[in-house]
PDB file of C-alpha atoms in Angstrom:
ATOM      1  CA  UNK A 434     129.923 -35.134  29.955  1.00  0.00           C
ATOM      2  CA  UNK A 435     131.343 -35.221  32.936  1.00  0.00           C
ATOM      3  CA  UNK A 436     132.708 -38.096  35.110  1.00  0.00           C
ATOM      4  CA  UNK A 437     132.155 -41.867  34.237  1.00  0.00           C
ATOM      5  CA  UNK A 438     129.521 -43.643  37.274  1.00  0.00           C
ATOM      6  CA  UNK A 439     131.807 -46.268  38.216  1.00  0.00           C
ATOM      7  CA  UNK A 440     130.479 -49.357  40.346  1.00  0.00           C
ATOM      8  CA  UNK A 441     131.868 -50.478  43.518  1.00  0.00           C
ATOM      9  CA  UNK A 442     134.358 -53.066  42.139  1.00  0.00           C
ATOM     10  CA  UNK A 443     135.667 -50.390  40.037  1.00  0.00           C
ATOM     11  CA  UNK A 444     134.165 -51.567  36.721  1.00  0.00           C
ATOM     12  CA  UNK A 445     131.344 -49.714  34.804  1.00  0.00           C
ATOM     13  CA  UNK A 446     128.908 -51.193  32.160  1.00  0.00           C
ATOM     14  CA  UNK A 447     128.524 -49.814  28.294  1.00  0.00           C
ATOM     15  CA  UNK A 448     125.913 -51.601  26.553  1.00  0.00           C
ATOM     16  CA  UNK A 449     126.602 -51.432  23.136  1.00  0.00           C
ATOM     17  CA  UNK A 450     125.303 -53.441  20.701  1.00  0.00           C
ATOM     18  CA  UNK A 451     126.884 -53.884  16.936  1.00  0.00           C
ATOM     19  CA  UNK A 452     125.591 -55.763  13.893  1.00  0.00           C
ATOM     20  CA  UNK A 453     127.244 -56.158  10.540  1.00  0.00           C
ATOM     21  CA  UNK A 454     125.315 -57.523   7.348  1.00  0.00           C
ATOM     22  CA  UNK A 455     127.016 -60.281   6.401  1.00  0.00           C
ATOM     23  CA  UNK A 456     124.819 -61.739   3.629  1.00  0.00           C
ATOM     24  CA  UNK A 457     125.849 -63.014   0.052  1.00  0.00           C
ATOM     25  CA  UNK A 458     127.734 -60.354  -1.605  1.00  0.00           C
ATOM     26  CA  UNK A 459     128.368 -57.883   1.580  1.00  0.00           C
ATOM     27  CA  UNK A 460     131.487 -56.516   2.389  1.00  0.00           C
ATOM     28  CA  UNK A 461     131.627 -57.290   5.187  1.00  0.00           C
ATOM     29  CA  UNK A 462     131.466 -61.212   4.177  1.00  0.00           C
ATOM     30  CA  UNK A 463     133.906 -60.133   1.754  1.00  0.00           C
ATOM     31  CA  UNK A 464     136.172 -59.133   4.829  1.00  0.00           C
ATOM     32  CA  UNK A 465     135.747 -62.431   6.617  1.00  0.00           C
ATOM     33  CA  UNK A 466     136.533 -64.133   3.610  1.00  0.00           C
ATOM     34  CA  UNK A 467     140.137 -62.194   3.305  1.00  0.00           C
ATOM     35  CA  UNK A 468     140.780 -62.861   7.037  1.00  0.00           C
ATOM     36  CA  UNK A 469     140.509 -66.787   6.646  1.00  0.00           C
ATOM     37  CA  UNK A 470     142.265 -66.491   3.619  1.00  0.00           C
ATOM     38  CA  UNK A 471     144.845 -64.366   5.214  1.00  0.00           C
ATOM     39  CA  UNK A 472     148.347 -66.483   6.246  1.00  0.00           C
ATOM     40  CA  UNK A 473     148.528 -64.204   9.519  1.00  0.00           C
ATOM     41  CA  UNK A 474     146.200 -65.184  12.445  1.00  0.00           C
ATOM     42  CA  UNK A 475     146.033 -61.745  13.346  1.00  0.00           C
ATOM     43  CA  UNK A 476     144.132 -60.642  10.293  1.00  0.00           C
ATOM     44  CA  UNK A 477     141.180 -62.742  12.053  1.00  0.00           C
ATOM     45  CA  UNK A 478     141.579 -60.511  14.766  1.00  0.00           C
ATOM     46  CA  UNK A 479     138.616 -58.499  16.326  1.00  0.00           C
ATOM     47  CA  UNK A 480     139.474 -55.427  18.155  1.00  0.00           C
ATOM     48  CA  UNK A 481     138.007 -53.298  20.875  1.00  0.00           C
ATOM     49  CA  UNK A 482     139.530 -50.306  21.605  1.00  0.00           C
ATOM     50  CA  UNK A 483     139.530 -48.651  25.158  1.00  0.00           C
ATOM     51  CA  UNK A 484     139.484 -44.538  24.479  1.00  0.00           C
ATOM     52  CA  UNK A 485     139.749 -41.714  26.734  1.00  0.00           C
ATOM     53  CA  UNK A 486     139.319 -38.059  26.120  1.00  0.00           C
ATOM     54  CA  UNK A 487     141.915 -35.747  27.116  1.00  0.00           C
ATOM     55  CA  UNK A 488     140.271 -32.147  27.445  1.00  0.00           C
ATOM     56  CA  UNK A 489     143.949 -30.696  27.873  1.00  0.00           C
ATOM     57  CA  UNK A 490     144.964 -31.269  24.113  1.00  0.00           C
ATOM     58  CA  UNK A 491     142.978 -30.475  21.567  1.00  0.00           C
ATOM     59  CA  UNK A 492     142.951 -32.393  18.295  1.00  0.00           C
ATOM     60  CA  UNK A 493     144.721 -30.302  15.671  1.00  0.00           C
ATOM     61  CA  UNK A 494     142.100 -30.617  12.975  1.00  0.00           C
ATOM     62  CA  UNK A 495     138.894 -29.273  14.928  1.00  0.00           C
ATOM     63  CA  UNK A 496     140.312 -28.061  18.236  1.00  0.00           C
ATOM     64  CA  UNK A 497     137.686 -30.231  20.142  1.00  0.00           C
ATOM     65  CA  UNK A 498     139.212 -32.303  22.883  1.00  0.00           C
ATOM     66  CA  UNK A 499     141.309 -35.253  21.643  1.00  0.00           C
ATOM     67  CA  UNK A 500     140.907 -39.202  21.409  1.00  0.00           C
ATOM     68  CA  UNK A 501     143.603 -41.197  23.445  1.00  0.00           C
ATOM     69  CA  UNK A 502     144.220 -44.618  23.063  1.00  0.00           C
ATOM     70  CA  UNK A 503     144.539 -46.484  26.255  1.00  0.00           C
ATOM     71  CA  UNK A 504     144.148 -49.884  25.454  1.00  0.00           C
ATOM     72  CA  UNK A 505     142.857 -52.869  23.543  1.00  0.00           C
ATOM     73  CA  UNK A 506     141.532 -56.288  23.820  1.00  0.00           C
ATOM     74  CA  UNK A 507     140.700 -58.708  21.080  1.00  0.00           C
ATOM     75  CA  UNK A 508     139.092 -62.073  19.919  1.00  0.00           C
ATOM     76  CA  UNK A 509     139.945 -64.022  16.824  1.00  0.00           C
ATOM     77  CA  UNK A 510     137.583 -65.410  14.758  1.00  0.00           C
ATOM     78  CA  UNK A 511     139.234 -68.557  13.667  1.00  0.00           C
ATOM     79  CA  UNK A 512     140.099 -69.699  17.123  1.00  0.00           C
ATOM     80  CA  UNK A 513     136.184 -69.416  17.173  1.00  0.00           C
ATOM     81  CA  UNK A 514     135.124 -70.859  14.496  1.00  0.00           C
ATOM     82  CA  UNK A 515     138.202 -74.151  15.837  1.00  0.00           C
ATOM     83  CA  UNK A 516     136.585 -73.968  18.778  1.00  0.00           C
ATOM     84  CA  UNK A 517     133.334 -74.384  17.181  1.00  0.00           C
ATOM     85  CA  UNK A 518     131.802 -71.362  19.381  1.00  0.00           C
ATOM     86  CA  UNK A 519     130.850 -67.966  19.816  1.00  0.00           C
ATOM     87  CA  UNK A 520     132.102 -66.012  22.748  1.00  0.00           C
ATOM     88  CA  UNK A 521     129.531 -65.375  25.250  1.00  0.00           C
ATOM     89  CA  UNK A 522     129.983 -63.203  28.399  1.00  0.00           C
ATOM     90  CA  UNK A 523     133.434 -63.638  27.395  1.00  0.00           C
ATOM     91  CA  UNK A 524     136.297 -61.968  29.716  1.00  0.00           C
ATOM     92  CA  UNK A 525     139.139 -60.516  27.312  1.00  0.00           C
ATOM     93  CA  UNK A 526     142.137 -58.719  28.696  1.00  0.00           C
ATOM     94  CA  UNK A 527     142.662 -54.671  28.092  1.00  0.00           C
ATOM     95  CA  UNK A 528     146.119 -54.614  27.236  1.00  0.00           C
ATOM     96  CA  UNK A 529     147.992 -50.992  27.443  1.00  0.00           C
ATOM     97  CA  UNK A 530     149.087 -49.283  23.771  1.00  0.00           C
ATOM     98  CA  UNK A 531     152.718 -49.587  24.436  1.00  0.00           C
ATOM     99  CA  UNK A 532     154.732 -48.507  21.941  1.00  0.00           C
ATOM    100  CA  UNK A 533     157.912 -50.379  21.501  1.00  0.00           C
ATOM    101  CA  UNK A 534     157.812 -52.510  24.882  1.00  0.00           C
ATOM    102  CA  UNK A 535     155.499 -55.260  25.889  1.00  0.00           C
ATOM    103  CA  UNK A 536     152.018 -54.562  26.474  1.00  0.00           C
ATOM    104  CA  UNK A 537     150.774 -55.171  29.576  1.00  0.00           C
ATOM    105  CA  UNK A 538     146.879 -55.861  31.259  1.00  0.00           C
ATOM    106  CA  UNK A 539     145.362 -53.021  32.301  1.00  0.00           C
ATOM    107  CA  UNK A 540     142.123 -54.332  32.941  1.00  0.00           C
ATOM    108  CA  UNK A 541     139.179 -56.251  31.116  1.00  0.00           C
ATOM    109  CA  UNK A 542     136.243 -55.961  28.953  1.00  0.00           C
ATOM    110  CA  UNK A 543     133.146 -58.497  29.164  1.00  0.00           C
ATOM    111  CA  UNK A 544     131.888 -59.005  25.904  1.00  0.00           C
ATOM    112  CA  UNK A 545     129.891 -61.376  23.351  1.00  0.00           C
ATOM    113  CA  UNK A 546     130.832 -61.877  19.993  1.00  0.00           C
ATOM    114  CA  UNK A 547     128.718 -63.936  17.751  1.00  0.00           C
ATOM    115  CA  UNK A 548     130.060 -64.699  14.744  1.00  0.00           C
ATOM    116  CA  UNK A 549     130.146 -68.684  14.425  1.00  0.00           C
ATOM    117  CA  UNK A 550     127.301 -68.800  12.011  1.00  0.00           C
ATOM    118  CA  UNK A 551     128.747 -66.588   9.450  1.00  0.00           C
ATOM    119  CA  UNK A 552     131.984 -68.076   9.415  1.00  0.00           C
ATOM    120  CA  UNK A 553     130.243 -71.638   8.687  1.00  0.00           C
ATOM    121  CA  UNK A 554     128.566 -70.319   6.247  1.00  0.00           C
ATOM    122  CA  UNK A 555     131.614 -68.637   4.536  1.00  0.00           C
ATOM    123  CA  UNK A 556     133.431 -71.729   5.085  1.00  0.00           C
ATOM    124  CA  UNK A 557     131.231 -73.948   3.207  1.00  0.00           C
ATOM    125  CA  UNK A 558     130.773 -71.781   0.773  1.00  0.00           C
ATOM    126  CA  UNK A 559     134.116 -71.913   0.156  1.00  0.00           C
ATOM    127  CA  UNK A 560     134.130 -75.578   0.093  1.00  0.00           C
ATOM    128  CA  UNK A 561     131.544 -75.397  -1.891  1.00  0.00           C
ATOM    129  CA  UNK A 562     133.164 -73.077  -4.724  1.00  0.00           C
ATOM    130  CA  UNK A 563     136.299 -74.737  -4.014  1.00  0.00           C
ATOM    131  CA  UNK A 564     138.457 -71.825  -3.258  1.00  0.00           C
ATOM    132  CA  UNK A 565     138.263 -68.170  -1.414  1.00  0.00           C
ATOM    133  CA  UNK A 566     138.808 -66.483  -4.711  1.00  0.00           C
ATOM    134  CA  UNK A 567     136.348 -68.388  -6.687  1.00  0.00           C
ATOM    135  CA  UNK A 568     133.604 -68.212  -3.535  1.00  0.00           C
ATOM    136  CA  UNK A 569     134.316 -64.100  -3.594  1.00  0.00           C
ATOM    137  CA  UNK A 570     133.500 -64.121  -7.464  1.00  0.00           C
ATOM    138  CA  UNK A 571     130.786 -66.046  -7.463  1.00  0.00           C
ATOM    139  CA  UNK A 572     129.095 -64.441  -4.211  1.00  0.00           C
ATOM    140  CA  UNK A 573     129.877 -61.144  -5.735  1.00  0.00           C
ATOM    141  CA  UNK A 574     127.953 -62.183  -8.898  1.00  0.00           C
ATOM    142  CA  UNK A 575     124.707 -63.375  -6.897  1.00  0.00           C
ATOM    143  CA  UNK A 576     124.627 -60.487  -4.370  1.00  0.00           C
ATOM    144  CA  UNK A 577     124.521 -58.034  -7.361  1.00  0.00           C
ATOM    145  CA  UNK A 578     121.611 -60.450  -8.558  1.00  0.00           C
ATOM    146  CA  UNK A 579     120.206 -60.438  -5.110  1.00  0.00           C
ATOM    147  CA  UNK A 580     119.841 -56.670  -5.214  1.00  0.00           C
ATOM    148  CA  UNK A 581     119.125 -56.110  -8.703  1.00  0.00           C
ATOM    149  CA  UNK A 582     116.228 -57.910  -8.192  1.00  0.00           C
ATOM    150  CA  UNK A 583     115.107 -56.443  -4.460  1.00  0.00           C
ATOM    151  CA  UNK A 584     115.479 -53.048  -6.333  1.00  0.00           C
ATOM    152  CA  UNK A 585     113.289 -54.480  -9.455  1.00  0.00           C
ATOM    153  CA  UNK A 586     110.269 -55.351  -6.425  1.00  0.00           C
ATOM    154  CA  UNK A 587     111.127 -52.154  -4.723  1.00  0.00           C
ATOM    155  CA  UNK A 588     110.327 -49.788  -8.352  1.00  0.00           C
ATOM    156  CA  UNK A 589     107.031 -52.370  -8.853  1.00  0.00           C
ATOM    157  CA  UNK A 590     105.999 -51.836  -5.394  1.00  0.00           C
ATOM    158  CA  UNK A 591     106.335 -48.225  -5.302  1.00  0.00           C
ATOM    159  CA  UNK A 592     104.018 -48.380  -8.689  1.00  0.00           C
ATOM    160  CA  UNK A 593     101.457 -50.315  -6.701  1.00  0.00           C
ATOM    161  CA  UNK A 594     101.364 -47.920  -4.320  1.00  0.00           C
TER     162      UNK A 594
END
């Protein structure tokens, strides 16, 4: 694909937008509940990984140029929930991938993570059901019911034409 254009300040703009369905009964919502339930704060980290392509080292499975992880940045969902705000246009350090030694800052990434509303809704569901386990069970059942109703509506719409 060739060299990547770089700005005068050494930066490169990458536009990337990824959204997840975190509605009741969704797998993503259940994973967010798992993150809140965990004793390890790291389980609430959202990672952003910086990769490079190494044309000189082929991937053993495909023979194509291999990907090499250069570094990673992360945002913590529990911190966002505690602070009561999303990360908007925040600058986060990219830390090197250093096996067996302290990771060092090799750059930064500016990004937005909008998760506060979802985390608050999950917190509310947990309070309403008493425990995370009870909230998961209730929401899994509710999600199945909603999917069944939606499928029935879709079949009816298809018949009606």
